[in-house]
Every structure is written in structure tokens, then in C-alpha cells.
mmCIF file of C-alpha atoms in Angstrom:
data_model
loop_
_atom_site.group_PDB
_atom_site.id
_atom_site.type_symbol
_atom_site.label_atom_id
_atom_site.label_comp_id
_atom_site.label_asym_id
_atom_site.label_seq_id
_atom_site.Cartn_x
_atom_site.Cartn_y
_atom_site.Cartn_z
ATOM 1 C CA UNK A 1 -0.007 -0.007 -0.040
ATOM 2 C CA UNK A 2 1.477 3.409 -0.943
ATOM 3 C CA UNK A 3 1.780 6.070 1.921
ATOM 4 C CA UNK A 4 -1.041 8.073 0.294
ATOM 5 C CA UNK A 5 -3.509 5.189 1.117
ATOM 6 C CA UNK A 6 -2.784 5.258 4.900
ATOM 7 C CA UNK A 7 -5.741 7.475 5.549
ATOM 8 C CA UNK A 8 -3.932 10.449 7.146
ATOM 9 C CA UNK A 9 -6.183 13.494 6.885
ATOM 10 C CA UNK A 10 -6.005 16.782 8.926
ATOM 11 C CA UNK A 11 -9.714 16.501 9.832
ATOM 12 C CA UNK A 12 -9.182 13.224 11.698
ATOM 13 C CA UNK A 13 -8.258 12.977 15.328
ATOM 14 C CA UNK A 14 -4.524 12.684 15.680
ATOM 15 C CA UNK A 15 -2.139 11.789 18.504
ATOM 16 C CA UNK A 16 1.246 13.026 19.580
ATOM 17 C CA UNK A 17 3.155 9.949 20.766
ATOM 18 C CA UNK A 18 4.942 9.961 24.074
ATOM 19 C CA UNK A 19 6.498 7.380 26.406
ATOM 20 C CA UNK A 20 6.517 7.139 30.092
ATOM 21 C CA UNK A 21 8.694 4.751 32.094
ATOM 22 C CA UNK A 22 8.626 3.635 35.695
ATOM 23 C CA UNK A 23 12.020 2.300 36.836
ATOM 24 C CA UNK A 24 12.120 0.077 39.838
ATOM 25 C CA UNK A 25 14.862 -1.292 42.054
ATOM 26 C CA UNK A 26 13.515 -3.760 44.618
ATOM 27 C CA UNK A 27 10.539 -2.051 46.345
ATOM 28 C CA UNK A 28 11.508 1.431 45.185
ATOM 29 C CA UNK A 29 10.519 3.403 42.103
ATOM 30 C CA UNK A 30 12.547 6.211 40.526
ATOM 31 C CA UNK A 31 10.514 9.372 40.026
ATOM 32 C CA UNK A 32 11.525 12.720 38.595
ATOM 33 C CA UNK A 33 10.544 15.801 40.554
ATOM 34 C CA UNK A 34 9.959 18.450 37.724
ATOM 35 C CA UNK A 35 12.421 21.348 37.733
ATOM 36 C CA UNK A 36 11.019 24.559 39.163
ATOM 37 C CA UNK A 37 11.499 26.187 35.655
ATOM 38 C CA UNK A 38 9.263 23.609 33.866
ATOM 39 C CA UNK A 39 6.216 24.974 32.215
ATOM 40 C CA UNK A 40 4.038 22.131 33.316
ATOM 41 C CA UNK A 41 4.416 19.805 36.343
ATOM 42 C CA UNK A 42 7.114 22.004 38.074
ATOM 43 C CA UNK A 43 7.781 20.534 41.444
ATOM 44 C CA UNK A 44 5.548 17.489 40.848
ATOM 45 C CA UNK A 45 6.720 13.885 40.728
ATOM 46 C CA UNK A 46 6.399 11.786 37.541
ATOM 47 C CA UNK A 47 8.050 8.814 35.796
ATOM 48 C CA UNK A 48 10.669 9.537 33.153
ATOM 49 C CA UNK A 49 9.927 9.867 29.535
ATOM 50 C CA UNK A 50 9.033 12.234 26.670
ATOM 51 C CA UNK A 51 8.242 12.593 23.054
ATOM 52 C CA UNK A 52 8.777 9.868 20.517
ATOM 53 C CA UNK A 53 10.921 11.045 17.624
ATOM 54 C CA UNK A 54 9.853 10.408 13.987
ATOM 55 C CA UNK A 55 12.558 7.787 13.462
ATOM 56 C CA UNK A 56 11.860 5.851 16.614
ATOM 57 C CA UNK A 57 9.617 3.011 17.680
ATOM 58 C CA UNK A 58 8.050 3.331 21.148
ATOM 59 C CA UNK A 59 10.463 0.907 22.705
ATOM 60 C CA UNK A 60 13.551 2.674 21.422
ATOM 61 C CA UNK A 61 12.098 6.022 22.505
ATOM 62 C CA UNK A 62 11.578 4.658 26.043
ATOM 63 C CA UNK A 63 15.091 3.319 26.242
ATOM 64 C CA UNK A 64 16.463 6.699 24.872
ATOM 65 C CA UNK A 65 14.435 8.759 27.340
ATOM 66 C CA UNK A 66 15.541 6.646 30.283
ATOM 67 C CA UNK A 67 19.179 7.039 29.379
ATOM 68 C CA UNK A 68 18.838 10.796 28.775
ATOM 69 C CA UNK A 69 16.923 11.601 31.905
ATOM 70 C CA UNK A 70 18.598 9.247 34.344
ATOM 71 C CA UNK A 71 21.966 7.973 32.958
ATOM 72 C CA UNK A 72 20.809 4.475 33.816
ATOM 73 C CA UNK A 73 21.158 1.352 31.706
ATOM 74 C CA UNK A 74 18.019 -0.635 32.485
ATOM 75 C CA UNK A 75 16.892 -4.204 32.011
ATOM 76 C CA UNK A 76 13.516 -5.894 31.503
ATOM 77 C CA UNK A 77 12.078 -2.884 29.693
ATOM 78 C CA UNK A 78 8.398 -3.950 29.253
ATOM 79 C CA UNK A 79 5.462 -2.390 27.559
ATOM 80 C CA UNK A 80 2.590 -2.044 30.122
ATOM 81 C CA UNK A 81 -0.111 -0.040 28.397
ATOM 82 C CA UNK A 82 -1.346 2.727 26.244
ATOM 83 C CA UNK A 83 -3.376 5.723 27.193
ATOM 84 C CA UNK A 84 -5.289 8.123 24.924
ATOM 85 C CA UNK A 85 -5.454 11.602 26.402
ATOM 86 C CA UNK A 86 -8.217 13.829 24.915
ATOM 87 C CA UNK A 87 -7.421 17.393 25.837
ATOM 88 C CA UNK A 88 -10.480 18.755 23.970
ATOM 89 C CA UNK A 89 -8.510 19.646 20.810
ATOM 90 C CA UNK A 90 -8.136 18.090 17.409
ATOM 91 C CA UNK A 91 -4.731 16.575 18.398
ATOM 92 C CA UNK A 92 -4.410 14.384 21.547
ATOM 93 C CA UNK A 93 -1.628 12.665 23.355
ATOM 94 C CA UNK A 94 -0.827 8.937 23.165
ATOM 95 C CA UNK A 95 1.206 7.734 26.072
ATOM 96 C CA UNK A 96 2.988 4.360 25.857
ATOM 97 C CA UNK A 97 3.692 3.156 29.388
ATOM 98 C CA UNK A 98 6.696 0.906 30.236
ATOM 99 C CA UNK A 99 8.458 -0.440 33.259
ATOM 100 C CA UNK A 100 12.101 -1.216 33.694
ATOM 101 C CA UNK A 101 14.456 -2.568 36.417
ATOM 102 C CA UNK A 102 17.688 -0.894 37.407
ATOM 103 C CA UNK A 103 20.471 -2.721 39.263
ATOM 104 C CA UNK A 104 22.063 0.679 40.203
ATOM 105 C CA UNK A 105 20.887 3.536 42.282
ATOM 106 C CA UNK A 106 23.446 5.969 40.768
ATOM 107 C CA UNK A 107 21.599 8.394 38.502
ATOM 108 C CA UNK A 108 22.835 11.342 36.438
ATOM 109 C CA UNK A 109 21.044 14.692 36.820
ATOM 110 C CA UNK A 110 19.372 16.388 33.860
ATOM 111 C CA UNK A 111 17.653 19.700 33.274
ATOM 112 C CA UNK A 112 14.337 17.913 33.560
ATOM 113 C CA UNK A 113 14.434 17.845 37.374
ATOM 114 C CA UNK A 114 15.705 15.934 40.350
ATOM 115 C CA UNK A 115 15.533 12.147 40.450
ATOM 116 C CA UNK A 116 14.514 10.380 43.673
ATOM 117 C CA UNK A 117 14.232 6.739 44.613
ATOM 118 C CA UNK A 118 10.938 6.434 46.607
ATOM 119 C CA UNK A 119 9.798 3.366 48.538
ATOM 120 C CA UNK A 120 6.486 2.090 47.251
ATOM 121 C CA UNK A 121 4.843 2.714 50.568
ATOM 122 C CA UNK A 122 5.815 6.382 50.519
ATOM 123 C CA UNK A 123 4.569 7.208 47.027
ATOM 124 C CA UNK A 124 1.312 8.853 48.286
ATOM 125 C CA UNK A 125 3.402 11.145 50.416
ATOM 126 C CA UNK A 126 4.730 12.985 47.408
ATOM 127 C CA UNK A 127 3.220 15.719 45.183
ATOM 128 C CA UNK A 128 2.406 13.576 42.103
ATOM 129 C CA UNK A 129 1.198 14.702 38.756
ATOM 130 C CA UNK A 130 -2.550 14.376 38.762
ATOM 131 C CA UNK A 131 -2.926 10.914 37.149
ATOM 132 C CA UNK A 132 -0.171 9.109 39.139
ATOM 133 C CA UNK A 133 -2.118 8.300 42.199
ATOM 134 C CA UNK A 134 -4.288 6.088 39.958
ATOM 135 C CA UNK A 135 -1.703 5.018 37.293
ATOM 136 C CA UNK A 136 1.250 4.230 39.282
ATOM 137 C CA UNK A 137 -0.245 1.634 41.709
ATOM 138 C CA UNK A 138 -1.804 -0.026 38.665
ATOM 139 C CA UNK A 139 1.479 -0.298 36.876
ATOM 140 C CA UNK A 140 3.606 -1.348 39.876
ATOM 141 C CA UNK A 141 0.979 -4.249 40.715
ATOM 142 C CA UNK A 142 1.368 -5.694 37.139
ATOM 143 C CA UNK A 143 3.009 -9.060 36.926
ATOM 144 C CA UNK A 144 5.414 -9.999 34.142
ATOM 145 C CA UNK A 145 2.754 -12.093 32.264
ATOM 146 C CA UNK A 146 -0.055 -9.541 32.668
ATOM 147 C CA UNK A 147 -1.474 -8.210 29.316
ATOM 148 C CA UNK A 148 -1.150 -4.501 28.603
ATOM 149 C CA UNK A 149 -3.773 -2.260 29.741
ATOM 150 C CA UNK A 150 -5.590 0.465 27.698
ATOM 151 C CA UNK A 151 -6.811 3.747 29.100
ATOM 152 C CA UNK A 152 -8.562 6.931 28.288
ATOM 153 C CA UNK A 153 -8.067 10.281 30.004
ATOM 154 C CA UNK A 154 -10.161 13.316 29.229
ATOM 155 C CA UNK A 155 -11.244 16.550 30.932
ATOM 156 C CA UNK A 156 -14.756 17.238 32.044
ATOM 157 C CA UNK A 157 -16.539 20.568 31.499
ATOM 158 C CA UNK A 158 -14.857 21.960 34.696
ATOM 159 C CA UNK A 159 -11.350 21.110 33.615
ATOM 160 C CA UNK A 160 -10.956 18.031 35.945
ATOM 161 C CA UNK A 161 -9.078 15.007 34.665
ATOM 162 C CA UNK A 162 -11.096 11.866 34.262
ATOM 163 C CA UNK A 163 -9.525 8.384 33.976
ATOM 164 C CA UNK A 164 -10.948 5.233 32.562
ATOM 165 C CA UNK A 165 -9.212 1.960 32.020
ATOM 166 C CA UNK A 166 -10.605 -0.768 29.739
ATOM 167 C CA UNK A 167 -10.954 -4.392 30.846
#
């Protein structure tokens, strides 16, 4: 099939692809506290990740983002799920969620913010980005043989984030 038959039309809903990775070491997860200079999520904790470049697949993008933001070489990089985020515009966000394991606690700093290893039982004591209180426990509870999840985020008429996961 030629590229012109792929059905890409500006009037169709489109997604900007991003990756998000939660790195664990034992019963700790590595979270990034956004730099105070960040436009969004300044001072809030999130996993590591970012945009998928045109020449990348999602797995390669996750591995690159982990290396850039943490300096870590991880193992067991696993796809865990996909989330469609409808922000009420013609273009939404597609997040491809991964987990990985690190054998090292030694991280490199980046301009994105400060990295912190957080024990699982202390996650709720941090100022998390708005979806993490729901997403992170779901991801951390997944077993190696669990199928990927699929989710949808959207904002209601009052600007509140709504979260739904398929079965």
C-alpha cells in the first residue's frame, strides 16, 4: 500500500506519541521531581519519558528517554499499556507506558528535574502529577505475564481530569 493510502487526513483525530517509564529497584521506584523552571508539572513527581521522535519505535524512545533523563542502563524494559489523552482539541496525546528494572541507584542529573528513589509505601506522600495516584499503583502491581492495559483520559466541563481503563 502506498503512503497516500494510509488514511492520514487533517480533519481526523491525531495523537502526539509519548513514552513514560517507571523504573524500579527492589521495592523502590525512581521518580522525577519536575524542575521549578518547567512550564508544566514544576515541582511534581512523575516517571521519566518524553516525546517519540519520528525515526523511533516506542520501545527505542523509552530506552532513549531513560538514558537521557537518568543516565541508567536498565533491564527488563516492558510495555505495560497505552493511554489516549483527549485534551479537547483536534490533536491528543498517546502515552505508551513501560516499566524497567535498574541494578544501580546511581543516576545522572538532567535539566528535567531531580531524580529520587521512593519506597512504594511512600509514593502517596509525594506531590504527584494528577494521574499518578491512579496510574502508578496499577503499573507497579502488574505481573510479568499480565497483558497490557488500555486507558483513556479526558477533561470534564470543569477542567478536571477523568480516568478510565478498559478491561
